[in-house]
Short mmCIF file of C-alpha atoms in Angstrom, two decimals:
data_model
loop_
_atom_site.label_atom_id
_atom_site.label_comp_id
_atom_site.label_asym_id
_atom_site.label_seq_id
_atom_site.Cartn_x
_atom_site.Cartn_y
_atom_site.Cartn_z
CA MET A 161 -64.65 -6.45 -22.89
CA LYS A 162 -64.23 -9.82 -21.18
CA PHE A 163 -66.63 -12.76 -20.87
CA ALA A 164 -66.84 -11.94 -17.16
CA ASP A 165 -68.59 -8.68 -18.10
CA LEU A 166 -71.49 -10.46 -19.84
CA GLY A 167 -73.23 -11.86 -16.76
CA LEU A 168 -72.34 -15.53 -17.18
CA SER A 169 -71.94 -17.82 -14.16
CA ASP A 170 -68.51 -18.54 -12.70
CA LYS A 171 -68.76 -22.24 -13.59
CA LEU A 172 -69.49 -21.34 -17.22
CA LEU A 173 -66.70 -18.74 -17.31
CA GLN A 174 -64.27 -21.41 -16.16
CA ALA A 175 -65.40 -23.70 -19.01
CA VAL A 176 -64.91 -20.86 -21.52
CA GLU A 177 -61.44 -20.15 -20.17
CA THR A 178 -60.56 -23.83 -20.34
CA ALA A 179 -61.60 -23.82 -24.00
CA GLY A 180 -59.04 -21.04 -24.56
CA TYR A 181 -61.28 -17.99 -24.98
CA THR A 182 -61.02 -14.77 -22.98
CA GLU A 183 -62.65 -12.06 -25.11
CA PRO A 184 -66.08 -12.38 -26.75
CA THR A 185 -66.66 -11.71 -30.43
CA PRO A 186 -68.98 -8.79 -31.36
CA ILE A 187 -72.03 -11.03 -31.82
CA GLN A 188 -71.35 -12.72 -28.48
CA ALA A 189 -70.88 -9.43 -26.65
CA GLN A 190 -74.16 -8.03 -27.98
CA ALA A 191 -76.33 -11.17 -27.89
CA ILE A 192 -75.49 -12.88 -24.57
CA PRO A 193 -76.79 -10.18 -22.16
CA PRO A 194 -80.28 -9.81 -23.74
CA VAL A 195 -80.61 -13.60 -24.05
CA LEU A 196 -79.93 -13.90 -20.32
CA MET A 197 -82.66 -11.29 -19.85
CA MET A 198 -85.10 -13.65 -21.65
CA LYS A 199 -85.62 -11.34 -24.64
CA ASP A 200 -86.32 -12.45 -28.20
CA ILE A 201 -83.37 -11.92 -30.53
CA ILE A 202 -82.79 -11.47 -34.26
CA GLY A 203 -79.07 -11.95 -34.83
CA ILE A 204 -77.52 -11.16 -38.21
CA ALA A 205 -73.95 -12.37 -38.37
CA GLN A 206 -71.63 -14.08 -40.79
CA THR A 207 -70.54 -17.63 -40.29
CA GLY A 208 -67.33 -18.01 -38.35
CA THR A 209 -68.01 -15.09 -36.00
CA GLY A 210 -68.82 -17.16 -32.91
CA LYS A 211 -72.57 -17.04 -33.49
CA THR A 212 -73.19 -20.55 -32.11
CA ALA A 213 -71.60 -19.75 -28.74
CA SER A 214 -73.68 -16.56 -28.53
CA PHE A 215 -76.79 -18.65 -27.82
CA VAL A 216 -75.23 -21.84 -26.41
CA LEU A 217 -73.51 -20.07 -23.48
CA PRO A 218 -76.55 -18.20 -22.12
CA MET A 219 -78.78 -21.25 -22.70
CA ILE A 220 -76.56 -23.34 -20.40
CA ASP A 221 -77.05 -20.84 -17.57
CA ILE A 222 -80.80 -20.49 -18.25
CA LEU A 223 -81.38 -24.26 -18.22
CA ALA A 224 -79.13 -24.88 -15.20
CA SER A 225 -82.18 -24.70 -12.95
CA GLY A 226 -85.27 -26.71 -13.74
CA ARG A 227 -86.51 -30.25 -14.11
CA ARG A 228 -86.68 -32.33 -17.27
CA ARG A 229 -89.57 -34.60 -18.18
CA ALA A 230 -89.93 -37.56 -20.52
CA LEU A 231 -90.79 -36.80 -24.16
CA MET A 232 -90.95 -33.06 -23.33
CA PRO A 233 -87.71 -31.21 -24.13
CA ARG A 234 -87.21 -27.95 -22.27
CA SER A 235 -85.55 -26.22 -25.22
CA LEU A 236 -85.36 -26.76 -28.96
CA ILE A 237 -82.66 -25.78 -31.47
CA LEU A 238 -83.51 -26.17 -35.16
CA ALA A 239 -80.63 -26.51 -37.62
CA PRO A 240 -80.85 -26.98 -41.41
CA THR A 241 -78.26 -29.75 -41.78
CA ARG A 242 -76.97 -32.73 -39.83
CA GLU A 243 -73.46 -31.29 -39.70
CA LEU A 244 -74.62 -27.99 -38.23
CA ALA A 245 -76.76 -29.79 -35.66
CA ALA A 246 -73.76 -31.90 -34.66
CA GLN A 247 -71.64 -28.75 -34.40
CA VAL A 248 -74.14 -27.19 -31.97
CA ALA A 249 -74.12 -30.40 -29.92
CA GLU A 250 -70.31 -30.25 -29.73
CA ASN A 251 -70.54 -26.71 -28.33
CA PHE A 252 -72.91 -27.85 -25.59
CA GLU A 253 -70.63 -30.73 -24.67
CA LYS A 254 -67.59 -28.43 -24.58
CA TYR A 255 -69.05 -25.64 -22.44
CA GLY A 256 -71.58 -27.60 -20.40
CA LYS A 257 -69.25 -30.17 -18.81
CA GLY A 258 -69.84 -28.91 -15.29
CA HIS A 259 -73.62 -28.77 -15.66
CA ASP A 260 -76.19 -31.52 -15.34
CA LEU A 261 -77.75 -31.07 -18.76
CA GLN A 262 -79.02 -33.85 -21.00
CA LEU A 263 -79.18 -33.26 -24.73
CA ALA A 264 -80.49 -35.29 -27.64
CA LEU A 265 -79.58 -35.02 -31.31
CA LEU A 266 -82.39 -35.75 -33.79
CA ILE A 267 -80.99 -36.00 -37.30
CA GLY A 268 -81.66 -38.13 -40.35
CA GLY A 269 -79.42 -40.87 -41.64
CA VAL A 270 -79.25 -42.72 -38.28
CA GLN A 271 -81.52 -45.17 -36.47
CA MET A 272 -84.40 -43.74 -34.45
CA GLY A 273 -84.04 -46.22 -31.58
CA ASP A 274 -81.37 -44.38 -29.59
CA GLN A 275 -83.05 -41.03 -30.26
CA ILE A 276 -86.40 -42.25 -28.95
CA LYS A 277 -84.70 -43.78 -25.90
CA ALA A 278 -83.05 -40.42 -25.07
CA LEU A 279 -86.41 -38.63 -25.39
CA ASN A 280 -88.06 -41.12 -23.05
CA GLU A 281 -85.41 -40.41 -20.41
CA GLY A 282 -86.00 -36.66 -20.69
CA VAL A 283 -83.80 -34.01 -22.26
CA ASP A 284 -82.98 -30.40 -21.48
CA VAL A 285 -81.76 -29.50 -24.95
CA LEU A 286 -83.14 -31.01 -28.15
CA ILE A 287 -81.09 -30.28 -31.28
CA ALA A 288 -82.89 -31.34 -34.44
CA THR A 289 -83.28 -30.97 -38.16
CA PRO A 290 -86.88 -30.11 -39.15
CA GLY A 291 -87.45 -33.30 -41.16
CA ARG A 292 -86.57 -35.79 -38.41
CA LEU A 293 -88.37 -33.71 -35.75
CA MET A 294 -91.59 -33.66 -37.80
CA ASP A 295 -91.31 -37.41 -38.38
CA LEU A 296 -91.06 -38.20 -34.67
CA PHE A 297 -93.76 -35.67 -33.80
CA GLU A 298 -96.21 -37.25 -36.24
CA ARG A 299 -95.45 -40.67 -34.71
CA GLY A 300 -96.32 -39.32 -31.26
CA LYS A 301 -92.80 -39.84 -29.92
CA ILE A 302 -92.28 -36.24 -28.80
CA LEU A 303 -94.31 -33.47 -27.17
CA LEU A 304 -93.45 -29.81 -27.73
CA ASN A 305 -95.78 -28.13 -25.22
CA GLY A 306 -93.06 -28.04 -22.56
CA CYS A 307 -90.50 -26.13 -24.67
CA GLU A 308 -89.56 -22.81 -23.07
CA LEU A 309 -86.84 -21.66 -25.49
CA LEU A 310 -86.61 -21.95 -29.29
CA VAL A 311 -83.54 -21.26 -31.43
CA ILE A 312 -83.79 -21.11 -35.23
CA ASP A 313 -80.22 -21.26 -36.54
CA GLU A 314 -79.27 -20.41 -40.13
CA ALA A 315 -82.81 -19.32 -40.95
CA ASP A 316 -81.95 -18.26 -44.50
CA ARG A 317 -80.60 -21.72 -45.20
CA MET A 318 -83.86 -23.15 -43.89
CA LEU A 319 -85.59 -21.01 -46.50
CA ASP A 320 -83.35 -22.27 -49.30
CA MET A 321 -83.99 -25.90 -48.32
CA GLY A 322 -87.76 -25.44 -48.17
CA PHE A 323 -88.10 -25.89 -44.40
CA ILE A 324 -90.11 -22.74 -43.69
CA PRO A 325 -93.52 -24.52 -43.76
CA ASP A 326 -92.16 -27.13 -41.32
CA ILE A 327 -90.82 -24.39 -39.04
CA GLU A 328 -94.19 -22.65 -39.05
CA THR A 329 -95.88 -25.94 -38.12
CA ILE A 330 -93.36 -26.56 -35.33
CA CYS A 331 -93.76 -23.04 -33.93
CA SER A 332 -97.53 -23.48 -33.88
CA LYS A 333 -97.09 -26.54 -31.61
CA LEU A 334 -94.94 -24.68 -29.08
CA PRO A 335 -96.38 -22.88 -26.04
CA GLU A 336 -97.07 -19.20 -26.58
CA PRO A 337 -95.04 -17.70 -23.68
CA ARG A 338 -91.57 -18.67 -24.84
CA GLN A 339 -88.27 -17.09 -25.77
CA THR A 340 -87.30 -17.25 -29.46
CA LEU A 341 -83.86 -16.60 -30.93
CA LEU A 342 -83.44 -16.34 -34.70
CA PHE A 343 -80.00 -16.22 -36.32
CA SER A 344 -79.22 -15.75 -39.97
CA ALA A 345 -76.43 -14.49 -42.19
CA THR A 346 -78.92 -12.88 -44.58
CA MET A 347 -82.42 -11.54 -44.07
CA PRO A 348 -84.58 -12.08 -47.15
CA PRO A 349 -88.24 -10.98 -46.96
CA PRO A 350 -89.65 -14.45 -46.05
CA ILE A 351 -87.36 -14.56 -43.00
CA GLU A 352 -88.44 -11.07 -41.98
CA LYS A 353 -92.04 -12.22 -42.26
CA LEU A 354 -91.30 -15.32 -40.16
CA ALA A 355 -89.69 -13.16 -37.46
CA GLN A 356 -92.65 -10.79 -37.36
CA LYS A 357 -95.04 -13.72 -36.95
CA PHE A 358 -93.33 -15.68 -34.19
CA LEU A 359 -91.06 -13.22 -32.31
CA ILE A 360 -92.31 -10.69 -29.76
CA ASN A 361 -90.56 -7.31 -29.72
CA PRO A 362 -87.24 -8.84 -30.78
CA LYS A 363 -83.94 -7.07 -30.23
CA ARG A 364 -82.18 -6.82 -33.59
CA ILE A 365 -78.44 -7.37 -33.44
CA GLU A 366 -76.52 -6.75 -36.62
CA VAL A 367 -72.78 -6.97 -36.15
CA SER A 368 -72.21 -6.63 -39.89
CA ARG A 369 -74.21 -5.67 -42.93
CA ALA A 370 -76.60 -8.44 -43.97
CA ALA A 371 -75.14 -10.74 -46.63
CA SER A 372 -71.68 -9.21 -46.28
CA THR A 373 -68.55 -11.30 -46.41
CA ASN A 374 -65.90 -11.66 -43.75
CA GLU A 375 -63.22 -8.97 -43.96
CA ASN A 376 -60.56 -11.59 -43.18
CA ILE A 377 -61.33 -13.37 -46.47
CA THR A 378 -59.63 -12.30 -49.70
CA ALA A 379 -62.00 -13.28 -52.50
CA PHE A 380 -61.20 -13.69 -56.19
CA LYS A 381 -63.10 -14.70 -59.29
CA ILE A 382 -61.39 -16.54 -62.14
CA PRO A 383 -62.91 -16.52 -65.64
CA VAL A 384 -62.45 -20.03 -67.06
CA LYS A 385 -63.79 -22.31 -69.73
CA PRO A 386 -65.63 -25.37 -68.41
CA ARG A 387 -62.94 -27.76 -69.67
CA GLU A 388 -60.19 -25.74 -67.95
CA LYS A 389 -61.68 -25.87 -64.44
CA ARG A 390 -59.89 -28.99 -63.22
CA GLU A 391 -56.49 -27.92 -64.55
CA THR A 392 -56.91 -24.46 -62.98
CA LEU A 393 -57.94 -26.03 -59.68
CA ARG A 394 -54.91 -28.32 -59.61
CA TRP A 395 -52.57 -25.41 -60.36
CA LEU A 396 -54.00 -23.33 -57.50
CA LEU A 397 -53.86 -26.25 -55.07
CA ALA A 398 -50.20 -26.77 -55.94
CA ASN A 399 -49.07 -23.13 -56.06
CA ASP A 400 -51.22 -20.98 -53.73
CA HIS A 401 -49.75 -22.18 -50.41
CA VAL A 402 -52.82 -24.29 -49.63
CA GLU A 403 -52.80 -25.84 -46.17
CA THR A 404 -56.37 -27.12 -45.98
CA ALA A 405 -59.08 -26.46 -48.54
CA ILE A 406 -62.77 -27.05 -49.10
CA ILE A 407 -64.01 -27.29 -52.69
CA PHE A 408 -67.70 -26.70 -53.33
CA ALA A 409 -69.66 -27.93 -56.35
CA ASN A 410 -73.32 -27.55 -57.23
CA ARG A 411 -73.98 -31.21 -58.03
CA LYS A 412 -73.25 -34.41 -56.12
CA THR A 413 -71.97 -36.10 -59.28
CA THR A 414 -69.49 -33.25 -59.76
CA VAL A 415 -68.28 -33.71 -56.17
CA ARG A 416 -67.49 -37.36 -56.83
CA GLU A 417 -65.78 -36.60 -60.16
CA ILE A 418 -63.57 -33.86 -58.68
CA ASN A 419 -62.49 -36.05 -55.77
CA LYS A 420 -61.64 -38.95 -58.05
CA SER A 421 -59.68 -36.66 -60.38
CA LEU A 422 -57.69 -35.08 -57.54
CA GLN A 423 -56.80 -38.46 -56.07
CA SER A 424 -55.57 -39.66 -59.47
CA TYR A 425 -53.15 -36.70 -59.49
CA GLY A 426 -51.81 -37.53 -56.03
CA PHE A 427 -53.80 -35.06 -53.88
CA ALA A 428 -55.01 -36.18 -50.45
CA SER A 429 -58.72 -35.46 -50.83
CA GLY A 430 -62.07 -36.69 -49.56
CA GLU A 431 -65.72 -36.00 -50.34
CA ILE A 432 -68.98 -35.30 -48.54
CA HIS A 433 -72.44 -34.95 -50.08
CA GLY A 434 -76.11 -35.71 -49.49
CA ASP A 435 -76.06 -39.23 -50.95
CA MET A 436 -73.72 -40.45 -48.19
CA ASP A 437 -75.18 -41.91 -45.00
CA GLN A 438 -74.52 -40.10 -41.76
CA SER A 439 -71.83 -42.45 -40.50
CA SER A 440 -69.84 -42.08 -43.73
CA ARG A 441 -70.15 -38.29 -43.63
CA ILE A 442 -68.96 -38.15 -40.03
CA ALA A 443 -66.05 -40.47 -40.81
CA GLU A 444 -64.99 -38.30 -43.75
CA LEU A 445 -65.26 -35.12 -41.67
CA ASN A 446 -63.14 -36.69 -38.93
CA ARG A 447 -60.47 -37.61 -41.49
CA PHE A 448 -60.43 -33.99 -42.66
CA LYS A 449 -60.27 -32.60 -39.12
CA ALA A 450 -57.50 -35.06 -38.18
CA GLY A 451 -55.41 -34.03 -41.17
CA GLU A 452 -55.51 -37.39 -42.92
CA VAL A 453 -56.77 -35.49 -45.97
CA ASN A 454 -56.24 -31.77 -46.42
CA ILE A 455 -58.76 -31.27 -49.24
CA LEU A 456 -62.49 -31.84 -48.84
CA VAL A 457 -64.86 -31.71 -51.81
CA ALA A 458 -68.40 -30.89 -50.68
CA SER A 459 -71.87 -30.05 -51.88
CA ASP A 460 -73.97 -27.27 -50.39
CA VAL A 461 -75.75 -29.70 -48.09
CA ALA A 462 -72.63 -29.60 -45.90
CA ALA A 463 -71.63 -25.99 -46.49
CA ARG A 464 -72.98 -24.58 -43.25
CA GLY A 465 -72.19 -27.44 -40.94
CA LEU A 466 -68.44 -27.51 -41.47
CA ASP A 467 -66.64 -25.91 -38.57
CA VAL A 468 -62.99 -26.82 -39.05
CA LYS A 469 -60.20 -24.65 -37.71
CA GLY A 470 -57.44 -23.56 -40.01
CA VAL A 471 -59.15 -23.88 -43.40
CA SER A 472 -56.90 -21.68 -45.53
CA HIS A 473 -58.77 -21.85 -48.84
CA VAL A 474 -62.25 -22.24 -50.25
CA PHE A 475 -62.80 -23.00 -53.94
CA ASN A 476 -66.15 -22.56 -55.65
CA PHE A 477 -65.64 -25.01 -58.50
CA ASP A 478 -69.12 -23.96 -59.62
CA THR A 479 -70.53 -20.49 -59.10
CA PRO A 480 -73.38 -21.05 -56.61
CA TRP A 481 -76.89 -20.91 -58.01
CA HIS A 482 -78.17 -19.03 -54.96
CA PRO A 483 -76.18 -15.91 -54.01
CA ASP A 484 -76.75 -16.60 -50.29
CA ASP A 485 -74.78 -19.82 -50.67
CA TYR A 486 -71.73 -17.82 -51.72
CA VAL A 487 -71.61 -16.08 -48.34
CA HIS A 488 -71.86 -19.36 -46.45
CA ARG A 489 -69.43 -21.24 -48.67
CA ILE A 490 -66.57 -18.80 -48.31
CA GLY A 491 -67.42 -18.45 -44.62
CA ARG A 492 -65.70 -21.81 -44.07
CA THR A 493 -62.37 -19.95 -44.18
CA GLY A 494 -61.24 -16.84 -42.33
CA ARG A 495 -62.83 -18.09 -39.10
CA ALA A 496 -61.95 -16.98 -35.57
CA GLY A 497 -59.84 -14.08 -36.81
CA ALA A 498 -57.69 -16.14 -39.19
CA LYS A 499 -57.00 -15.08 -42.78
CA GLY A 500 -58.35 -17.00 -45.75
CA ARG A 501 -58.57 -16.95 -49.53
CA ALA A 502 -61.60 -17.82 -51.64
CA PHE A 503 -61.66 -18.51 -55.38
CA THR A 504 -64.77 -18.71 -57.57
CA PHE A 505 -64.57 -20.18 -61.06
CA VAL A 506 -66.80 -18.24 -63.46
CA THR A 507 -67.73 -19.49 -66.93
CA GLU A 508 -69.63 -17.52 -69.57
CA ASP A 509 -72.87 -19.17 -68.42
CA ASP A 510 -72.24 -17.96 -64.83
CA ALA A 511 -72.37 -14.26 -65.70
CA GLU A 512 -75.84 -13.78 -64.21
CA ALA A 513 -75.10 -15.86 -61.11
CA ILE A 514 -71.91 -13.97 -60.23
CA ALA A 515 -73.70 -10.67 -60.87
CA ASN A 516 -76.38 -11.69 -58.34
CA VAL A 517 -73.65 -12.53 -55.81
CA GLU A 518 -72.04 -9.12 -56.23
CA LYS A 519 -75.45 -7.46 -55.97
CA LEU A 520 -76.23 -9.28 -52.74
CA THR A 521 -72.87 -8.56 -51.10
CA GLU A 522 -72.80 -5.01 -52.54
CA SER A 523 -69.17 -5.45 -53.51
CA LYS A 524 -67.28 -6.40 -56.65
CA ILE A 525 -65.21 -9.57 -56.53
CA LYS A 526 -61.66 -8.94 -57.66
CA PRO A 527 -60.51 -10.86 -60.77
CA PHE A 528 -57.47 -13.01 -60.02
CA GLY A 529 -54.38 -11.47 -61.66
CA LYS A 530 -50.62 -11.94 -61.87
CA GLU A 531 -50.09 -9.66 -58.89
CA ASP A 532 -52.14 -12.08 -56.75
CA VAL A 533 -50.05 -15.15 -57.59
CA ARG A 534 -47.97 -16.40 -54.67
CA VAL A 535 -45.26 -18.07 -56.72
CA GLU A 536 -42.80 -16.60 -59.19
CA LEU A 537 -44.05 -16.90 -62.73
CA VAL A 538 -41.57 -17.77 -65.47
CA GLU A 539 -42.66 -16.51 -68.85
CA ALA A 540 -42.14 -19.17 -71.47
CA ARG A 541 -40.91 -17.95 -74.90
CA PRO A 542 -42.91 -19.10 -77.90
CA LYS A 543 -41.33 -22.09 -79.64
CA ARG A 544 -41.17 -20.43 -83.05
CA GLU A 545 -39.45 -17.38 -81.71
CA SER A 546 -36.93 -19.38 -79.67
CA SER A 547 -36.06 -21.67 -82.60
CA ARG A 548 -35.64 -18.68 -84.88
CA LYS A 549 -33.37 -17.06 -82.33
CA ARG A 550 -31.24 -20.20 -82.02
CA SER A 551 -30.86 -20.40 -85.80
CA ASP A 552 -29.81 -16.75 -85.90
CA GLU A 553 -27.22 -17.43 -83.21
CA ARG A 554 -25.82 -20.37 -85.16
CA THR A 555 -25.62 -18.21 -88.28
CA ALA A 556 -23.79 -15.49 -86.39
CA ASP A 557 -21.27 -18.00 -85.00
CA ALA A 558 -20.55 -19.60 -88.39
CA PRO A 559 -17.38 -18.34 -90.27
CA GLU A 560 -18.05 -15.86 -93.03
CA ARG A 561 -17.40 -16.87 -96.63
CA ASP A 562 -16.21 -14.66 -99.46
CA GLU A 563 -18.82 -12.96 -101.55
CA ASP A 564 -17.47 -14.74 -104.64
CA ASP A 565 -17.92 -18.10 -102.97
CA ARG A 566 -21.46 -17.23 -101.90
CA GLU A 567 -22.47 -15.93 -105.30
CA ALA A 568 -20.75 -18.63 -107.40
CA PRO A 569 -23.23 -21.25 -108.55
CA ARG A 570 -22.55 -24.75 -107.56
CA LYS A 571 -21.30 -27.05 -110.33
CA ALA A 572 -23.42 -30.07 -110.86
CA LYS A 573 -21.54 -33.30 -110.44
CA PRO A 574 -21.72 -35.71 -113.43
CA ALA A 575 -23.92 -38.67 -112.88
CA ARG A 576 -22.02 -41.92 -112.37
CA GLU A 577 -22.68 -44.46 -115.08
CA ARG A 578 -23.84 -47.74 -113.66
CA LYS A 579 -21.99 -50.76 -114.90
CA PRO A 580 -23.86 -54.05 -115.15
CA ARG A 581 -22.78 -56.78 -112.82
CA ARG A 582 -21.06 -59.87 -114.21
CA ASP A 583 -23.89 -62.26 -113.49
CA GLU A 584 -26.35 -59.83 -115.05
CA ALA A 585 -24.16 -59.64 -118.21
CA ARG A 586 -23.90 -63.42 -118.50
CA HIS A 587 -27.61 -63.87 -118.00
CA HIS A 588 -28.32 -61.24 -120.61
CA GLU A 589 -26.02 -62.89 -123.19
CA ALA A 590 -27.27 -66.43 -122.57
CA ARG A 591 -30.92 -65.49 -122.82
CA PRO A 592 -32.01 -65.01 -126.46
CA ALA A 593 -34.13 -62.05 -127.21
CA ARG A 594 -37.77 -62.81 -127.70
CA SER A 595 -39.19 -61.81 -131.05
CA THR A 596 -42.02 -59.43 -130.87
CA GLU A 597 -42.84 -59.39 -134.54
CA ASN A 598 -45.58 -62.05 -134.36
CA ARG A 599 -46.76 -60.96 -130.87
CA SER A 600 -49.96 -59.12 -130.79
CA PRO A 601 -50.23 -56.57 -128.06
CA ARG A 602 -52.86 -57.11 -125.42
CA GLY A 603 -56.04 -55.32 -126.13
CA GLN A 604 -55.31 -55.12 -129.85
CA GLY A 605 -54.95 -58.59 -131.37
CA GLY A 606 -55.40 -60.78 -128.38
CA ARG A 607 -57.50 -63.81 -127.81
CA GLY A 608 -61.05 -63.56 -129.11
CA ARG A 609 -60.28 -61.11 -131.96
CA ARG A 610 -59.21 -61.43 -135.61
CA GLU A 611 -56.44 -59.45 -137.26
CA ASP A 612 -58.94 -56.87 -138.41
CA ASN A 613 -60.03 -56.48 -134.79
CA GLU A 614 -63.46 -57.85 -135.54
CA VAL A 615 -65.26 -59.57 -132.76
CA ILE A 616 -65.54 -63.34 -133.41
CA PRO A 617 -69.15 -64.51 -133.45
CA ALA A 618 -70.15 -67.11 -130.94
CA GLY A 619 -69.62 -70.72 -132.05
CA GLU A 620 -66.75 -70.04 -134.49
CA TRP A 621 -63.15 -71.19 -134.08
CA ASN A 622 -61.11 -68.65 -132.21
CA GLY A 623 -57.84 -70.57 -131.94
CA PRO A 624 -54.79 -70.77 -134.29
CA LYS A 625 -55.84 -71.40 -137.85
CA PRO A 626 -54.22 -74.60 -139.35
CA ASP A 627 -52.58 -74.36 -142.80
CA PHE A 628 -54.74 -77.08 -144.31
CA LEU A 629 -57.79 -74.97 -143.91
CA SER A 630 -56.37 -72.53 -146.36
CA VAL A 631 -55.85 -75.24 -149.08
CA SER A 632 -58.54 -75.07 -151.72
CA ALA A 633 -60.16 -78.26 -153.01
CA THR A 634 -59.77 -77.08 -156.59
#
């Protein structure tokens, strides 16, 4: 099947061909015709399957005719993260060059002034995150009663981030006769309930089993101790033929620590997480896309908005807390038919989390083994064994002695008698020997004691006794 078979306009087909695409992906082939027929859609597809183009392309043709009005967007696309919203905007700019369509991007982290100015001029396509859209709506800067088409992208991620109440509020402000398209990689019960409430007789398109992983991705799990994670990561980055890689961690502090550690070991890495302002995040993404750094450490806030071609590896430094996040994390590789490898580090405390992932995907993740290593492993001999072997070799090379020589006891050499030096002899002869007859050893007849070792009472003479004291008066 070709794009020409899907009912798109010639001008749009030319833009698709210019972008380098000729054949639609399964989700595009099944979703584009019913969208052009103004039907509601529930699309279940993995990330990296061309899902974004499956609604962007028909929307361009649908909105080609019509008139825009100030503060009243004609269509609305809701995305969970700034990066994903920016990705959708890039698709509109790429395929809608030959069309007179105005779009506005409402995301947090940037000034509202330019966004409000674009709304005042009128927009055909409004791409927004729920938080910023609700903020502007409550300020009276936007009206939603002119919206004819609503797209809810990555609905399961919206659920994880707590946006479902906001989405319900937004849908209640939209006009009732409208077309609604809902896309998600997984379909948990709250999303099913949302679809039943706001979609009318939707056509369900499921190009792959819900929550399944891309068949182009080879996934592994690696049992590690927490202190061994960084060393294991560095070994894989150096030895698994990594071209470009994204490393995911559960905490923003961990993202910063990993990036700092990798840079200290000479890796070209960058970081992206929720604490960074939008301009810094965009700058870091552009560095990664331009190849200035080939390793990007990220938190889950950016997991679904990263659309970078040629990502060869994904590393889950932490096993994701939510099993749905696993599907979206590893979906950053193996995109557009390319092959990719994904590694998940699993500690003893992650046993339940990895079990939930395998339950959701209905497949066991293969443990990483020696047969999966891409470099030749050299087995190192234990030091004790190698030293013992060297000593045995030296013994074998030494000349053999007669048994009599081996058994004969060694004769002890007589000790050499030390002769006194001349100066010592002279000193010894010149120095008279001290008499020890009248010396009283210390502790026995020393100062403060009589010859009978009696303690001298206080106040009595304790020095040498003069002879005259022993002369009697009689």
